[in-house]
């Protein structure tokens, strides 16, 4: 669940199944030669028993990118705990590779942000192919001129920021691989309309329902829509083209600070781009380009496994969107579910009476709940509810790091979106927040650059960056985020009944 700055059921702005925008992983330099295949669709998994980690978990070395098993087999290492109980392979190691994927991740935190043990499936999600317009066909190609701002990353956050910065009169370049938007997006229709993106909604439900423990639904009282990823990308590209944003189809190798006024973006295609400021909007695993605060509680990950399928019968009311069903996926009696079992819930968008997008979601877990466990739970839920799958249209793997440390806000390179830790720590929402804040952030960047006046100005690009960072992460926002981190830690301690009580609290859904 990844989108707006939402704190309760009514304020949750956008649900995103998958990374927060295409290009969140694949824009980076990748040293792995293995490619994942969509032939994984329909494969069976048999990993069971994911529980909260304790002191008896084995210490296993982290897998480097080149060690990840091919997606064709989707094999999962299952270590044995003392006493013979078996768990899925989840990293609990203090021995961490210093570099993975040709330097993309420099430490354990960036390794986890990039996908960790689930990296093969995260990359499979990012590598999906859809019939969408090429960026290079919509935007002019960048020449050799010096820019005011380079935006690294071509997901929703990066495109929106580039368009808004160009609207401010800045000379803007957009850099990243020309990849489609691959994630399924759901949104509260009123909030998307406020962004001027209502025409990108392809289907609407008049209300949304939640189930906690009882069989009677809690109605949220708010219309929900499914966003067309193609139309959303087209609209953001239109805004970029209208503002004169120019494009380079390349991954980024390094960002160098040439002098006090200019930085140089070194692209893997050999092109060097000079710019007064650079903003990294390329997804959570941005440790190659940005510095982050040390310490903190460590990265927690929200994972979800989704399928769009044709079914024989849909057991819910198709007039409503299913926001959360926290009832036990096996239908076990109350009190019989172990307190150590990490809770998950079902999310569903009925496209018709028989075609549905289902998703089994783990709101937050440390270590990460594997996709294989989520897939098995979804299969168990289907079995319990008598849902017979007739055809699989699409499989989806959502991997959202939450609770990451903040970027160092005194550094010269800027960040935006997940790269700037804008993902809500307790919910996983970020995309609508990014789309909503792009105009004010772009205005702050433009204002700071104009005040700097270039080489003859009163202060340099470093000072301009400080001004922009202070708008994105002011002292008040940092204090607010610390409170949300407390909420994240609470979620990590709750069992399924605890999650139910939390969502049934008046502040959760009023």
CSV table of N, CA and C in Angstrom, one decimal, residues 63-187:
chain,number,residue,atom,x,y,z
A,63,UNK,N,22.4,-13.2,0.2
A,63,UNK,CA,22.8,-13.6,-1.2
A,63,UNK,C,23.1,-12.3,-2.0
A,64,UNK,N,24.2,-12.4,-2.8
A,64,UNK,CA,24.5,-11.4,-3.7
A,64,UNK,C,23.6,-11.6,-4.9
A,65,UNK,N,23.6,-10.5,-5.8
A,65,UNK,CA,22.7,-10.6,-6.9
A,65,UNK,C,23.0,-11.8,-7.8
A,66,UNK,N,24.3,-12.1,-8.0
A,66,UNK,CA,24.7,-13.2,-8.9
A,66,UNK,C,24.4,-14.5,-8.3
A,67,UNK,N,24.1,-14.6,-7.0
A,67,UNK,CA,23.7,-15.8,-6.3
A,67,UNK,C,22.2,-16.1,-6.4
A,68,UNK,N,21.4,-15.1,-6.8
A,68,UNK,CA,20.0,-15.3,-6.7
A,68,UNK,C,19.6,-16.4,-7.7
A,69,UNK,N,18.7,-17.3,-7.3
A,69,UNK,CA,18.3,-18.4,-8.2
A,69,UNK,C,17.4,-17.8,-9.3
A,70,UNK,N,17.5,-18.4,-10.4
A,70,UNK,CA,16.7,-18.0,-11.6
A,70,UNK,C,15.2,-18.0,-11.3
A,71,UNK,N,14.5,-17.1,-11.8
A,71,UNK,CA,13.1,-17.0,-11.6
A,71,UNK,C,12.4,-18.2,-12.2
A,72,UNK,N,13.1,-18.9,-13.2
A,72,UNK,CA,12.4,-20.0,-13.8
A,72,UNK,C,12.1,-21.1,-12.8
A,73,UNK,N,13.0,-21.2,-11.8
A,73,UNK,CA,12.7,-22.3,-10.8
A,73,UNK,C,12.0,-21.7,-9.5
A,74,UNK,N,12.2,-20.4,-9.3
A,74,UNK,CA,11.6,-19.8,-8.1
A,74,UNK,C,11.9,-20.6,-6.9
A,75,UNK,N,13.1,-21.1,-6.7
A,75,UNK,CA,13.4,-22.0,-5.6
A,75,UNK,C,13.7,-21.2,-4.4
A,76,UNK,N,13.3,-21.6,-3.2
A,76,UNK,CA,13.5,-20.9,-2.0
A,76,UNK,C,14.3,-21.8,-1.0
A,77,UNK,N,15.4,-21.3,-0.5
A,77,UNK,CA,16.2,-22.1,0.5
A,77,UNK,C,15.4,-22.1,1.8
A,78,UNK,N,15.2,-23.3,2.3
A,78,UNK,CA,14.5,-23.4,3.6
A,78,UNK,C,15.4,-24.0,4.7
A,79,UNK,N,16.0,-23.1,5.5
A,79,UNK,CA,16.9,-23.6,6.6
A,79,UNK,C,16.1,-24.3,7.7
A,80,UNK,N,16.8,-25.1,8.5
A,80,UNK,CA,16.2,-25.8,9.6
A,80,UNK,C,16.6,-25.1,10.9
A,81,UNK,N,15.6,-24.8,11.7
A,81,UNK,CA,15.9,-24.2,13.0
A,81,UNK,C,16.2,-25.3,14.0
A,82,UNK,N,16.8,-24.9,15.1
A,82,UNK,CA,17.0,-25.9,16.2
A,82,UNK,C,15.6,-26.5,16.5
A,83,UNK,N,15.6,-27.8,16.7
A,83,UNK,CA,14.3,-28.5,17.0
A,83,UNK,C,13.7,-29.0,15.8
A,84,UNK,N,14.3,-28.7,14.6
A,84,UNK,CA,13.8,-29.3,13.4
A,84,UNK,C,12.7,-28.5,12.6
A,85,UNK,N,12.2,-27.4,13.2
A,85,UNK,CA,11.2,-26.6,12.5
A,85,UNK,C,11.8,-25.9,11.3
A,86,UNK,N,11.1,-25.8,10.2
A,86,UNK,CA,11.6,-25.2,9.0
A,86,UNK,C,11.0,-23.9,8.8
A,87,UNK,N,11.8,-22.9,8.3
A,87,UNK,CA,11.4,-21.6,8.0
A,87,UNK,C,11.8,-21.2,6.6
A,88,UNK,N,11.1,-20.3,5.9
A,88,UNK,CA,11.6,-19.8,4.7
A,88,UNK,C,12.9,-19.1,4.9
A,89,UNK,N,13.7,-19.0,3.8
A,89,UNK,CA,15.0,-18.3,3.9
A,89,UNK,C,14.8,-16.8,4.0
A,90,UNK,N,15.0,-16.2,5.2
A,90,UNK,CA,14.9,-14.8,5.4
A,90,UNK,C,16.2,-14.4,6.1
A,91,UNK,N,16.8,-13.3,5.6
A,91,UNK,CA,18.0,-12.8,6.1
A,91,UNK,C,18.0,-12.5,7.6
A,92,UNK,N,18.8,-13.0,8.4
A,92,UNK,CA,19.0,-12.7,9.8
A,92,UNK,C,20.4,-12.6,10.1
A,93,UNK,N,21.2,-12.2,9.1
A,93,UNK,CA,22.7,-12.2,9.3
A,93,UNK,C,23.2,-10.9,9.6
A,94,UNK,N,24.3,-10.9,10.4
A,94,UNK,CA,25.1,-9.7,10.6
A,94,UNK,C,26.3,-9.6,9.7
A,95,UNK,N,26.5,-10.6,8.9
A,95,UNK,CA,27.5,-10.6,7.9
A,95,UNK,C,27.0,-10.1,6.6
A,96,UNK,N,27.3,-8.9,6.1
A,96,UNK,CA,26.7,-8.3,5.0
A,96,UNK,C,27.7,-8.0,3.9
A,97,UNK,N,27.4,-8.3,2.7
A,97,UNK,CA,28.3,-7.8,1.6
A,97,UNK,C,28.3,-6.3,1.5
A,98,UNK,N,29.5,-5.8,1.3
A,98,UNK,CA,29.7,-4.3,1.2
A,98,UNK,C,29.1,-3.8,-0.1
A,99,UNK,N,29.1,-4.6,-1.1
A,99,UNK,CA,28.6,-4.1,-2.4
A,99,UNK,C,27.8,-5.2,-3.1
A,100,UNK,N,26.6,-4.9,-3.6
A,100,UNK,CA,25.9,-5.8,-4.4
A,100,UNK,C,25.5,-5.1,-5.7
A,101,UNK,N,25.3,-5.9,-6.7
A,101,UNK,CA,24.9,-5.4,-8.0
A,101,UNK,C,25.7,-4.2,-8.5
A,102,UNK,N,27.0,-4.5,-8.6
A,102,UNK,CA,28.0,-3.5,-9.1
A,102,UNK,C,27.9,-2.2,-8.4
A,103,UNK,N,27.8,-2.2,-7.1
A,103,UNK,CA,27.8,-1.0,-6.2
A,103,UNK,C,26.5,-0.4,-6.0
A,104,UNK,N,25.4,-0.9,-6.4
A,104,UNK,CA,24.1,-0.3,-6.2
A,104,UNK,C,23.9,-0.1,-4.7
A,105,UNK,N,24.1,-1.1,-3.9
A,105,UNK,CA,23.9,-1.1,-2.5
A,105,UNK,C,25.2,-1.2,-1.8
A,106,UNK,N,25.5,-0.2,-0.9
A,106,UNK,CA,26.7,-0.2,-0.2
A,106,UNK,C,26.7,-0.8,1.2
A,107,UNK,N,25.5,-1.1,1.7
A,107,UNK,CA,25.4,-1.6,3.0
A,107,UNK,C,24.1,-2.5,3.1
A,108,UNK,N,23.9,-3.0,4.3
A,108,UNK,CA,22.7,-3.9,4.4
A,108,UNK,C,21.4,-3.2,4.2
A,109,UNK,N,21.3,-2.0,4.6
A,109,UNK,CA,20.0,-1.3,4.5
A,109,UNK,C,19.7,-1.1,3.0
A,110,UNK,N,20.7,-0.7,2.2
A,110,UNK,CA,20.4,-0.6,0.7
A,110,UNK,C,20.2,-1.9,0.1
A,111,UNK,N,20.8,-2.9,0.6
A,111,UNK,CA,20.6,-4.3,0.0
A,111,UNK,C,19.1,-4.7,0.2
A,112,UNK,N,18.6,-4.4,1.4
A,112,UNK,CA,17.2,-4.7,1.7
A,112,UNK,C,16.3,-3.8,0.9
A,113,UNK,N,16.6,-2.5,0.8
A,113,UNK,CA,15.8,-1.6,0.0
A,113,UNK,C,15.7,-2.1,-1.5
A,114,UNK,N,16.7,-2.6,-2.0
A,114,UNK,CA,16.8,-3.0,-3.4
A,114,UNK,C,16.0,-4.3,-3.7
A,115,UNK,N,15.7,-5.1,-2.6
A,115,UNK,CA,14.9,-6.3,-2.8
A,115,UNK,C,15.4,-7.4,-1.9
A,116,UNK,N,16.6,-7.3,-1.4
A,116,UNK,CA,17.1,-8.4,-0.5
A,116,UNK,C,17.0,-9.8,-1.0
A,117,UNK,N,16.4,-10.6,-0.2
A,117,UNK,CA,16.2,-12.0,-0.6
A,117,UNK,C,15.2,-12.2,-1.7
A,118,UNK,N,14.4,-11.1,-1.9
A,118,UNK,CA,13.3,-11.2,-2.9
A,118,UNK,C,13.7,-10.5,-4.2
A,119,UNK,N,15.0,-10.2,-4.4
A,119,UNK,CA,15.4,-9.4,-5.5
A,119,UNK,C,15.1,-10.0,-6.8
A,120,UNK,N,15.1,-11.3,-7.0
A,120,UNK,CA,14.8,-11.9,-8.3
A,120,UNK,C,13.3,-11.5,-8.7
A,121,UNK,N,12.4,-11.6,-7.7
A,121,UNK,CA,11.0,-11.3,-8.1
A,121,UNK,C,10.7,-9.8,-8.2
A,122,UNK,N,11.5,-9.0,-7.4
A,122,UNK,CA,11.4,-7.6,-7.6
A,122,UNK,C,11.8,-7.1,-9.0
A,123,UNK,N,12.9,-7.7,-9.4
A,123,UNK,CA,13.3,-7.5,-10.8
A,123,UNK,C,12.3,-8.0,-11.9
A,124,UNK,N,11.8,-9.1,-11.6
A,124,UNK,CA,10.8,-9.7,-12.5
A,124,UNK,C,9.6,-8.7,-12.7
A,125,UNK,N,9.1,-8.1,-11.5
A,125,UNK,CA,8.1,-7.2,-11.6
A,125,UNK,C,8.5,-5.9,-12.4
A,126,UNK,N,9.7,-5.4,-12.2
A,126,UNK,CA,10.1,-4.2,-12.8
A,126,UNK,C,10.4,-4.4,-14.3
A,127,UNK,N,10.6,-5.7,-14.7
A,127,UNK,CA,11.0,-6.0,-16.1
A,127,UNK,C,9.7,-6.3,-17.0
A,128,UNK,N,8.5,-6.2,-16.5
A,128,UNK,CA,7.3,-6.5,-17.3
A,128,UNK,C,7.3,-5.6,-18.5
A,129,UNK,N,6.6,-6.1,-19.5
A,129,UNK,CA,6.5,-5.3,-20.8
A,129,UNK,C,5.0,-5.0,-21.0
A,130,UNK,N,4.8,-3.7,-21.3
A,130,UNK,CA,3.4,-3.2,-21.6
A,130,UNK,C,3.5,-2.3,-22.8
A,131,UNK,N,2.4,-2.2,-23.5
A,131,UNK,CA,2.3,-1.4,-24.7
A,131,UNK,C,2.1,0.0,-24.3
A,132,UNK,N,3.1,0.8,-24.0
A,132,UNK,CA,3.0,2.2,-23.6
A,132,UNK,C,3.9,3.0,-24.5
A,133,UNK,N,3.6,4.3,-24.6
A,133,UNK,CA,4.4,5.2,-25.4
A,133,UNK,C,5.9,5.3,-24.9
A,134,UNK,N,6.8,5.4,-25.8
A,134,UNK,CA,8.2,5.6,-25.5
A,134,UNK,C,8.4,7.0,-25.1
A,135,UNK,N,9.2,7.2,-24.0
A,135,UNK,CA,9.5,8.6,-23.5
A,135,UNK,C,10.2,9.3,-24.6
A,136,UNK,N,11.1,8.7,-25.3
A,136,UNK,CA,11.9,9.3,-26.4
A,136,UNK,C,11.0,9.8,-27.6
A,137,UNK,N,9.8,9.3,-27.7
A,137,UNK,CA,8.9,9.7,-28.8
A,137,UNK,C,8.1,10.9,-28.3
A,138,UNK,N,8.0,11.2,-27.0
A,138,UNK,CA,7.2,12.3,-26.5
A,138,UNK,C,8.1,13.5,-26.1
A,139,UNK,N,9.3,13.2,-25.7
A,139,UNK,CA,10.1,14.3,-25.2
A,139,UNK,C,11.3,14.6,-26.1
A,140,UNK,N,11.8,15.8,-26.2
A,140,UNK,CA,13.0,16.1,-27.0
A,140,UNK,C,14.2,15.5,-26.3
A,141,UNK,N,15.2,15.1,-27.1
A,141,UNK,CA,16.4,14.5,-26.5
A,141,UNK,C,17.3,15.6,-26.0
A,142,UNK,N,18.0,15.3,-24.9
A,142,UNK,CA,18.9,16.3,-24.3
A,142,UNK,C,20.2,16.5,-25.1
A,143,UNK,N,20.6,17.8,-25.3
A,143,UNK,CA,21.8,18.0,-26.0
A,143,UNK,C,23.0,18.2,-25.0
A,144,UNK,N,23.8,19.2,-25.3
A,144,UNK,CA,25.0,19.4,-24.4
A,144,UNK,C,24.9,20.6,-23.5
A,145,UNK,N,23.8,21.2,-23.4
A,145,UNK,CA,23.6,22.4,-22.6
A,145,UNK,C,23.7,22.1,-21.1
A,146,UNK,N,24.0,23.1,-20.4
A,146,UNK,CA,24.0,23.0,-18.9
A,146,UNK,C,22.6,23.2,-18.4
A,147,UNK,N,22.1,22.4,-17.5
A,147,UNK,CA,20.7,22.5,-17.0
A,147,UNK,C,20.6,23.1,-15.6
A,148,UNK,N,19.4,23.5,-15.3
A,148,UNK,CA,19.1,24.0,-13.9
A,148,UNK,C,18.9,22.7,-13.0
A,149,UNK,N,18.2,21.7,-13.5
A,149,UNK,CA,17.9,20.6,-12.7
A,149,UNK,C,17.9,19.3,-13.6
A,150,UNK,N,18.5,18.3,-13.1
A,150,UNK,CA,18.4,16.9,-13.6
A,150,UNK,C,17.6,16.1,-12.7
A,151,UNK,N,16.6,15.4,-13.1
A,151,UNK,CA,15.8,14.4,-12.3
A,151,UNK,C,16.2,13.0,-12.8
A,152,UNK,N,16.7,12.2,-11.8
A,152,UNK,CA,17.1,10.8,-12.1
A,152,UNK,C,16.0,9.9,-11.7
A,153,UNK,N,15.4,9.2,-12.7
A,153,UNK,CA,14.3,8.3,-12.4
A,153,UNK,C,13.1,8.7,-13.1
A,154,UNK,N,12.5,7.7,-13.8
A,154,UNK,CA,11.3,8.0,-14.7
A,154,UNK,C,10.1,7.3,-14.3
A,155,UNK,N,9.9,7.2,-12.9
A,155,UNK,CA,8.6,6.7,-12.4
A,155,UNK,C,7.7,7.9,-12.2
A,156,UNK,N,6.5,7.7,-11.6
A,156,UNK,CA,5.6,8.8,-11.4
A,156,UNK,C,6.2,10.0,-10.6
A,157,UNK,N,6.9,9.7,-9.6
A,157,UNK,CA,7.5,10.8,-8.8
A,157,UNK,C,8.5,11.6,-9.6
A,158,UNK,N,9.4,11.0,-10.3
A,158,UNK,CA,10.4,11.7,-11.1
A,158,UNK,C,9.7,12.5,-12.3
A,159,UNK,N,8.8,11.8,-13.0
A,159,UNK,CA,8.2,12.5,-14.1
A,159,UNK,C,7.4,13.8,-13.6
A,160,UNK,N,6.7,13.6,-12.5
A,160,UNK,CA,5.8,14.7,-12.0
A,160,UNK,C,6.7,15.8,-11.5
A,161,UNK,N,7.8,15.5,-10.8
A,161,UNK,CA,8.7,16.6,-10.4
A,161,UNK,C,9.3,17.3,-11.6
A,162,UNK,N,9.8,16.6,-12.6
A,162,UNK,CA,10.4,17.2,-13.8
A,162,UNK,C,9.4,18.1,-14.5
A,163,UNK,N,8.1,17.7,-14.6
A,163,UNK,CA,7.1,18.5,-15.2
A,163,UNK,C,6.9,19.8,-14.4
A,164,UNK,N,6.8,19.7,-13.1
A,164,UNK,CA,6.5,20.8,-12.3
A,164,UNK,C,7.7,21.8,-12.2
A,165,UNK,N,8.9,21.3,-12.3
A,165,UNK,CA,10.1,22.1,-12.3
A,165,UNK,C,10.1,22.9,-13.6
A,166,UNK,N,9.8,22.2,-14.7
A,166,UNK,CA,9.8,22.9,-16.0
A,166,UNK,C,8.7,24.0,-16.0
A,167,UNK,N,7.6,23.7,-15.4
A,167,UNK,CA,6.5,24.7,-15.3
A,167,UNK,C,7.0,26.0,-14.6
A,168,UNK,N,8.0,25.8,-13.7
A,168,UNK,CA,8.5,27.0,-12.9
A,168,UNK,C,9.5,27.7,-13.8
A,169,UNK,N,9.8,27.3,-15.0
A,169,UNK,CA,10.7,28.0,-15.9
A,169,UNK,C,12.1,27.5,-15.9
A,170,UNK,N,12.3,26.4,-15.2
A,170,UNK,CA,13.7,25.8,-15.1
A,170,UNK,C,14.0,25.0,-16.4
A,171,UNK,N,15.3,24.9,-16.7
A,171,UNK,CA,15.8,24.1,-17.8
A,171,UNK,C,16.0,22.7,-17.2
A,172,UNK,N,15.1,21.7,-17.5
A,172,UNK,CA,15.1,20.4,-16.8
A,172,UNK,C,15.4,19.3,-17.8
A,173,UNK,N,16.2,18.3,-17.2
A,173,UNK,CA,16.5,17.1,-17.9
A,173,UNK,C,16.0,15.9,-17.1
A,174,UNK,N,15.5,14.9,-17.8
A,174,UNK,CA,15.0,13.6,-17.1
A,174,UNK,C,15.8,12.5,-17.6
A,175,UNK,N,16.4,11.7,-16.7
A,175,UNK,CA,17.3,10.6,-17.1
A,175,UNK,C,16.9,9.3,-16.5
A,176,UNK,N,16.9,8.3,-17.3
A,176,UNK,CA,16.5,6.9,-16.8
A,176,UNK,C,16.1,6.1,-18.0
A,177,UNK,N,16.1,4.7,-17.8
A,177,UNK,CA,15.7,3.8,-18.8
A,177,UNK,C,14.2,4.1,-19.2
A,178,UNK,N,13.9,3.9,-20.5
A,178,UNK,CA,12.5,4.1,-21.0
A,178,UNK,C,11.7,2.9,-20.8
A,179,UNK,N,11.1,2.8,-19.6
A,179,UNK,CA,10.4,1.6,-19.2
A,179,UNK,C,8.9,2.0,-18.9
A,180,UNK,N,8.0,1.0,-19.1
A,180,UNK,CA,6.6,1.3,-18.8
A,180,UNK,C,6.3,1.3,-17.3
A,181,UNK,N,5.1,1.9,-17.0
A,181,UNK,CA,4.6,1.8,-15.6
A,181,UNK,C,4.0,0.4,-15.5
A,182,UNK,N,4.4,-0.4,-14.5
A,182,UNK,CA,4.1,-1.8,-14.4
A,182,UNK,C,3.2,-2.1,-13.3
A,183,UNK,N,3.0,-1.2,-12.3
A,183,UNK,CA,2.2,-1.4,-11.1
A,183,UNK,C,0.7,-1.2,-11.3
A,184,UNK,N,0.0,-1.9,-10.5
A,184,UNK,CA,-1.5,-1.6,-10.4
A,184,UNK,C,-1.7,-0.6,-9.4
A,185,UNK,N,-2.5,0.5,-9.7
A,185,UNK,CA,-2.7,1.6,-8.8
A,185,UNK,C,-4.2,1.7,-8.5
A,186,UNK,N,-4.5,1.9,-7.2
A,186,UNK,CA,-5.8,2.2,-6.8
A,186,UNK,C,-5.8,3.5,-6.0
A,187,UNK,N,-6.9,4.3,-6.0
A,187,UNK,CA,-6.9,5.6,-5.4
A,187,UNK,C,-8.2,6.0,-5.0
